[in-house]
PDB file of C-alpha atoms in Angstrom:
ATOM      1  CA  UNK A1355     -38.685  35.982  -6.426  1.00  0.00           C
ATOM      2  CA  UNK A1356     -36.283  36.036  -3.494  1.00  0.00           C
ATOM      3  CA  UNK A1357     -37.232  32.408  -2.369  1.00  0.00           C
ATOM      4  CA  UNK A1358     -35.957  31.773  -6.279  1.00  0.00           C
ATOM      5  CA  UNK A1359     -32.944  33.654  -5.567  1.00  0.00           C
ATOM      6  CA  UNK A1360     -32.094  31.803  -2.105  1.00  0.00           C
ATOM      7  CA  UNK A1361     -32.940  28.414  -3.611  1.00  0.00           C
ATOM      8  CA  UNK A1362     -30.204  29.461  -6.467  1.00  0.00           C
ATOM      9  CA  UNK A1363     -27.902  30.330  -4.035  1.00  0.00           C
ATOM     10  CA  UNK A1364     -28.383  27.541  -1.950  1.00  0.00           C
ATOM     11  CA  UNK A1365     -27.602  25.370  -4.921  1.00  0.00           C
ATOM     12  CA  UNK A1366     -24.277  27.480  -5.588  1.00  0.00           C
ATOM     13  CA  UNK A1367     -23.143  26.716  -2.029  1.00  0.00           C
ATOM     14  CA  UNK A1368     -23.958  22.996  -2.211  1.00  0.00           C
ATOM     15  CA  UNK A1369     -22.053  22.628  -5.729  1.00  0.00           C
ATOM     16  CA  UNK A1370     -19.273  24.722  -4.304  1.00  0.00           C
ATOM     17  CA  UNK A1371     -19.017  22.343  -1.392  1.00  0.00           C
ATOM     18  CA  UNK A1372     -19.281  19.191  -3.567  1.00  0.00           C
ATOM     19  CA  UNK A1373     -16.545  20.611  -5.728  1.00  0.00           C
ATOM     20  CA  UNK A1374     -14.229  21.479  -2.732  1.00  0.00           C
ATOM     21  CA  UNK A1375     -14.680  17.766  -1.172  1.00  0.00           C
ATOM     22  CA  UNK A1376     -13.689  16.431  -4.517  1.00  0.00           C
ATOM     23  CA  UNK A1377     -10.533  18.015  -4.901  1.00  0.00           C
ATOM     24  CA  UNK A1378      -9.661  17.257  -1.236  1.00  0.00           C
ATOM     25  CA  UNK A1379     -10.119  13.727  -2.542  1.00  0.00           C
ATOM     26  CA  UNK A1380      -8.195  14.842  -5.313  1.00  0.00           C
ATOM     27  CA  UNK A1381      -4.842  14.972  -3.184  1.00  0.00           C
ATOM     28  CA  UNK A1382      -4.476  10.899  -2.899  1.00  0.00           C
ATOM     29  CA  UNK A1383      -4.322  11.202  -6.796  1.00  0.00           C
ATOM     30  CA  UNK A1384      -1.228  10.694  -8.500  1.00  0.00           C
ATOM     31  CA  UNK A1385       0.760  13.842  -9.027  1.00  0.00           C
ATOM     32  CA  UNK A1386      -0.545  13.973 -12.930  1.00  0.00           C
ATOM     33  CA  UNK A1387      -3.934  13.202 -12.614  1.00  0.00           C
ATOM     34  CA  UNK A1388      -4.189  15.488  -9.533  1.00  0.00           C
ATOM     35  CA  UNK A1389      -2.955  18.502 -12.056  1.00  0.00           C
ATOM     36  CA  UNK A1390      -6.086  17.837 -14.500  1.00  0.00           C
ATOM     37  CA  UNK A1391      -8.306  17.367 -12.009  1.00  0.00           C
ATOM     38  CA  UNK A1392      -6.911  21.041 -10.532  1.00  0.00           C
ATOM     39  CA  UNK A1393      -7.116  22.732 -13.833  1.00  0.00           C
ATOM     40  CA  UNK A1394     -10.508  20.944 -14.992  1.00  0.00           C
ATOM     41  CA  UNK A1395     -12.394  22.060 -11.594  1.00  0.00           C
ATOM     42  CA  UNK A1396     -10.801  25.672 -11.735  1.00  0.00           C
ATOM     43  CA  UNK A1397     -11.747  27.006 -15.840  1.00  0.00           C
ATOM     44  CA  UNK A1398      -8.521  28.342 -16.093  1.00  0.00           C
ATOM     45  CA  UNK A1399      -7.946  26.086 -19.782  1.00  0.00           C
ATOM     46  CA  UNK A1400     -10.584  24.258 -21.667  1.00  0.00           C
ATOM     47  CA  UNK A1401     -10.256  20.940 -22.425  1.00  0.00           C
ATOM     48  CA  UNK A1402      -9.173  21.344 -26.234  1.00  0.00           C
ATOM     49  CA  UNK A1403      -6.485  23.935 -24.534  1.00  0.00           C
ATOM     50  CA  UNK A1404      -5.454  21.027 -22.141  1.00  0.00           C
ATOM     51  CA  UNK A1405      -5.329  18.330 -24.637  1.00  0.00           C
ATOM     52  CA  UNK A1406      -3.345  20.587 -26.810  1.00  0.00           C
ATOM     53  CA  UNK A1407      -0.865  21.157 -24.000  1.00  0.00           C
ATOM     54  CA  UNK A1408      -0.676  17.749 -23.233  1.00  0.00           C
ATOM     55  CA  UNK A1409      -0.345  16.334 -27.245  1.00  0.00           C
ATOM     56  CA  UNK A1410      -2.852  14.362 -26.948  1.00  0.00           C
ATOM     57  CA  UNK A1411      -6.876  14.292 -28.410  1.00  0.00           C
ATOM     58  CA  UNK A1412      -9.455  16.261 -26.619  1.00  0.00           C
ATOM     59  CA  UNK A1413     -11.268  12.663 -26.578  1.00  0.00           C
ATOM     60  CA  UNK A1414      -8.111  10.849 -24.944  1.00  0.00           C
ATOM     61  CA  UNK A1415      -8.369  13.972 -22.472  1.00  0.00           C
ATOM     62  CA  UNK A1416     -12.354  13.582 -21.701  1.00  0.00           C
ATOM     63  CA  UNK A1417     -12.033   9.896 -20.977  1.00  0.00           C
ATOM     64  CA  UNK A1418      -8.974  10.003 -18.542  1.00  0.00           C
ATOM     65  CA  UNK A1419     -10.920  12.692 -16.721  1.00  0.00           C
ATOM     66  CA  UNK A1420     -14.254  10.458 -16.423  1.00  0.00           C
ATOM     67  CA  UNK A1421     -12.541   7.906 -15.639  1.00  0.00           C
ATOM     68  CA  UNK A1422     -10.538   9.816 -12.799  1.00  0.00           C
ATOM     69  CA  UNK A1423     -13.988  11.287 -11.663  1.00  0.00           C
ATOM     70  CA  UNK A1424     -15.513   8.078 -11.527  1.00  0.00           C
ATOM     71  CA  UNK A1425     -12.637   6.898  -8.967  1.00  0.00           C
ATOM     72  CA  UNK A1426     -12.691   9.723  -6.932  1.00  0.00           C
ATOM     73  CA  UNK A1427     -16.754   8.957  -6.333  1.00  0.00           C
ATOM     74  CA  UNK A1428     -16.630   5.396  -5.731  1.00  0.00           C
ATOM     75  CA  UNK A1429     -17.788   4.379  -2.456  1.00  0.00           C
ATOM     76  CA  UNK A1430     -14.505   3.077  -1.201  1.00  0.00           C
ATOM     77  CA  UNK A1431     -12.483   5.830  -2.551  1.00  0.00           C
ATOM     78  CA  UNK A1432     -14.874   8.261  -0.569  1.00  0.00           C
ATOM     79  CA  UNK A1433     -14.254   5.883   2.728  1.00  0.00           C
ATOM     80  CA  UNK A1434     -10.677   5.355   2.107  1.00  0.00           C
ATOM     81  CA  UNK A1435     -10.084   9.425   2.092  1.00  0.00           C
ATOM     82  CA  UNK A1436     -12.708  10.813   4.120  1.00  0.00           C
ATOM     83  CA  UNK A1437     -12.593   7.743   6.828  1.00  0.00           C
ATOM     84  CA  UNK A1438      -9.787   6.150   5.862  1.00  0.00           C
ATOM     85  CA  UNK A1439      -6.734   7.200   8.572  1.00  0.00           C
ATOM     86  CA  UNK A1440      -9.323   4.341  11.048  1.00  0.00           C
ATOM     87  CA  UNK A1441      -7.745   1.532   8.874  1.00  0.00           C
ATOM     88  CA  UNK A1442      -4.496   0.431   9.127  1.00  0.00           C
ATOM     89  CA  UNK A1443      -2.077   2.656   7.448  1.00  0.00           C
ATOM     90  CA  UNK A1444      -0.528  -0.119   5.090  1.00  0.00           C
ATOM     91  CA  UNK A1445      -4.602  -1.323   3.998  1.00  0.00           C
ATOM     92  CA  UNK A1446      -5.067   2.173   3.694  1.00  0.00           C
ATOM     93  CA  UNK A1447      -2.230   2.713   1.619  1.00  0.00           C
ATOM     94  CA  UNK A1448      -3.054  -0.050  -0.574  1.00  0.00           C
ATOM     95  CA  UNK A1449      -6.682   0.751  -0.901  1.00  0.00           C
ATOM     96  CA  UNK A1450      -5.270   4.310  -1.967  1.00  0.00           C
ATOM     97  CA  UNK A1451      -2.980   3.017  -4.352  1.00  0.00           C
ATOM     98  CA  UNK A1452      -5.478   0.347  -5.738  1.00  0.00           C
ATOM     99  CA  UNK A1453      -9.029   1.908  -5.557  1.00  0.00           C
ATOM    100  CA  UNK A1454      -7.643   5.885  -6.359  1.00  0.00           C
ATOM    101  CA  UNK A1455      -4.348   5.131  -8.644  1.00  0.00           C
ATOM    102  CA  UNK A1456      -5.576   2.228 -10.234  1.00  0.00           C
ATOM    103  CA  UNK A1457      -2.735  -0.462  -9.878  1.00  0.00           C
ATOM    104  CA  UNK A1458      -3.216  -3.384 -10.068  1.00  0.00           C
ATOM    105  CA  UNK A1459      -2.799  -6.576  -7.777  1.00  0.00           C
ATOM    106  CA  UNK A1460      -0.076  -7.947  -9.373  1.00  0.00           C
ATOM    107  CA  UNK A1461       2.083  -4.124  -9.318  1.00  0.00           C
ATOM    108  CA  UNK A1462       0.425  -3.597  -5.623  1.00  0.00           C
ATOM    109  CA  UNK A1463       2.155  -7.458  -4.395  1.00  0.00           C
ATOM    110  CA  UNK A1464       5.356  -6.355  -5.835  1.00  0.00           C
ATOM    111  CA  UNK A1465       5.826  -2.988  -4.734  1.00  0.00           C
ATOM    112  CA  UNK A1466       4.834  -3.766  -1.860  1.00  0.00           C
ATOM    113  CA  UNK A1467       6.804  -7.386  -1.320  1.00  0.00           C
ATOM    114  CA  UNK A1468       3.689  -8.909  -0.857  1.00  0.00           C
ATOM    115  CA  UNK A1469       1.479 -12.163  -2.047  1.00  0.00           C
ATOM    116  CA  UNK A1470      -1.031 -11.572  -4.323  1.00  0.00           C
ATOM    117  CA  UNK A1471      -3.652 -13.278  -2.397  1.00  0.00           C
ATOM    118  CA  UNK A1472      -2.331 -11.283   0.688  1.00  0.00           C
ATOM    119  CA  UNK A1473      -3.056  -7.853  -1.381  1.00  0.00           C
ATOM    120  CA  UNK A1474      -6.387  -9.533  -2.337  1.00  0.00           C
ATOM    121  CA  UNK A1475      -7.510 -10.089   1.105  1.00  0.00           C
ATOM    122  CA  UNK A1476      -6.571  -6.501   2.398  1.00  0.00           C
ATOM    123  CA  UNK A1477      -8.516  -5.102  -0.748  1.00  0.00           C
ATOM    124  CA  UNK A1478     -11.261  -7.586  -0.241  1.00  0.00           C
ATOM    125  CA  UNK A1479     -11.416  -6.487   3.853  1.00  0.00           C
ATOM    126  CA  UNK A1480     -11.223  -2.834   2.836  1.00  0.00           C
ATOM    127  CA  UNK A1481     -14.406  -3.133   0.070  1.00  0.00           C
ATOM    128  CA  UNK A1482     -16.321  -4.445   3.205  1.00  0.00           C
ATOM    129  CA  UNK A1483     -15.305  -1.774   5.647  1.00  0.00           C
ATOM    130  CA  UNK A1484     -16.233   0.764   3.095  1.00  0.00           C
ATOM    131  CA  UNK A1485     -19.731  -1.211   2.669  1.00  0.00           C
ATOM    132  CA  UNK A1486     -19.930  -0.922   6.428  1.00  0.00           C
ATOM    133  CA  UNK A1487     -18.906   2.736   6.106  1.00  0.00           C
ATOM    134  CA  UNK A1488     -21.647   3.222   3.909  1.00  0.00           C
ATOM    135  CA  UNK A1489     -24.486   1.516   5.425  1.00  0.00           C
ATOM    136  CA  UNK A1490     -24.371   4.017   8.572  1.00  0.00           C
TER     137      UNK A1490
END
């Protein structure tokens, strides 16, 4: 019974320290989607509450938040925040902005006065650092 107990415990902690690395991720978010992400992971509203707040369906609500979750565990999102300040800051920065915020190459070249085959090239070098990041 206590080896049950432990092993339930032990499960706690490791969720609890999933949870806690995701919402450090969280921080590169935009300011918006950081908020849901904050009041999702804490139970302090349910998501009907939080749709209802925000005017929009509880199915719009579920959807942004998968598809915010499913940034925040991609490969090169994990690299890019937990490895990322190795890179240069403006690949960083634009692996952030593309990989975590979702912009896309055409908003990323003018924002940031750039080619779009330039901001292709820095997204394509980051995607193989992160492989690299990966493999070890």
């Amino acid at each position: 019974m206590r080896q049950l107990r432990d092993e339930s415990e032990n499960r706690r902690i490791g969720s609890t320290a999933l949870l806690d690395r995701m919402l450090d991720r969280a921080r590169f978010l935009p300011p918006s989607d950081l908020a849901l992400v904050q009041a999702s992971a804490r139970n302090t509203l349910s998501f009907h509450q939080m749709a209802k707040i925000m005017s929009v369906p509880t199915a719009t609500l579920t959807r942004r938040l998968h598809r915010i979750g499913a940034r925040l565990h991609d490969p090169v999102s994990v690299a890019l925040t937990d490895f990322g300040k190795v890179l240069r800051p403006e690949y960083r920065q634009l692996g952030i902005e593309y990989f975590l915020h979702g912009r896309s190459m055409n908003k990323l070249a003018e924002k940031h006065r750039m080619k779009r085959r330039e901001v292709a090239a820095i997204l394509q070098f980051v995607r193989g650092w992160a492989r690299g990041i990966a493999d070890h």
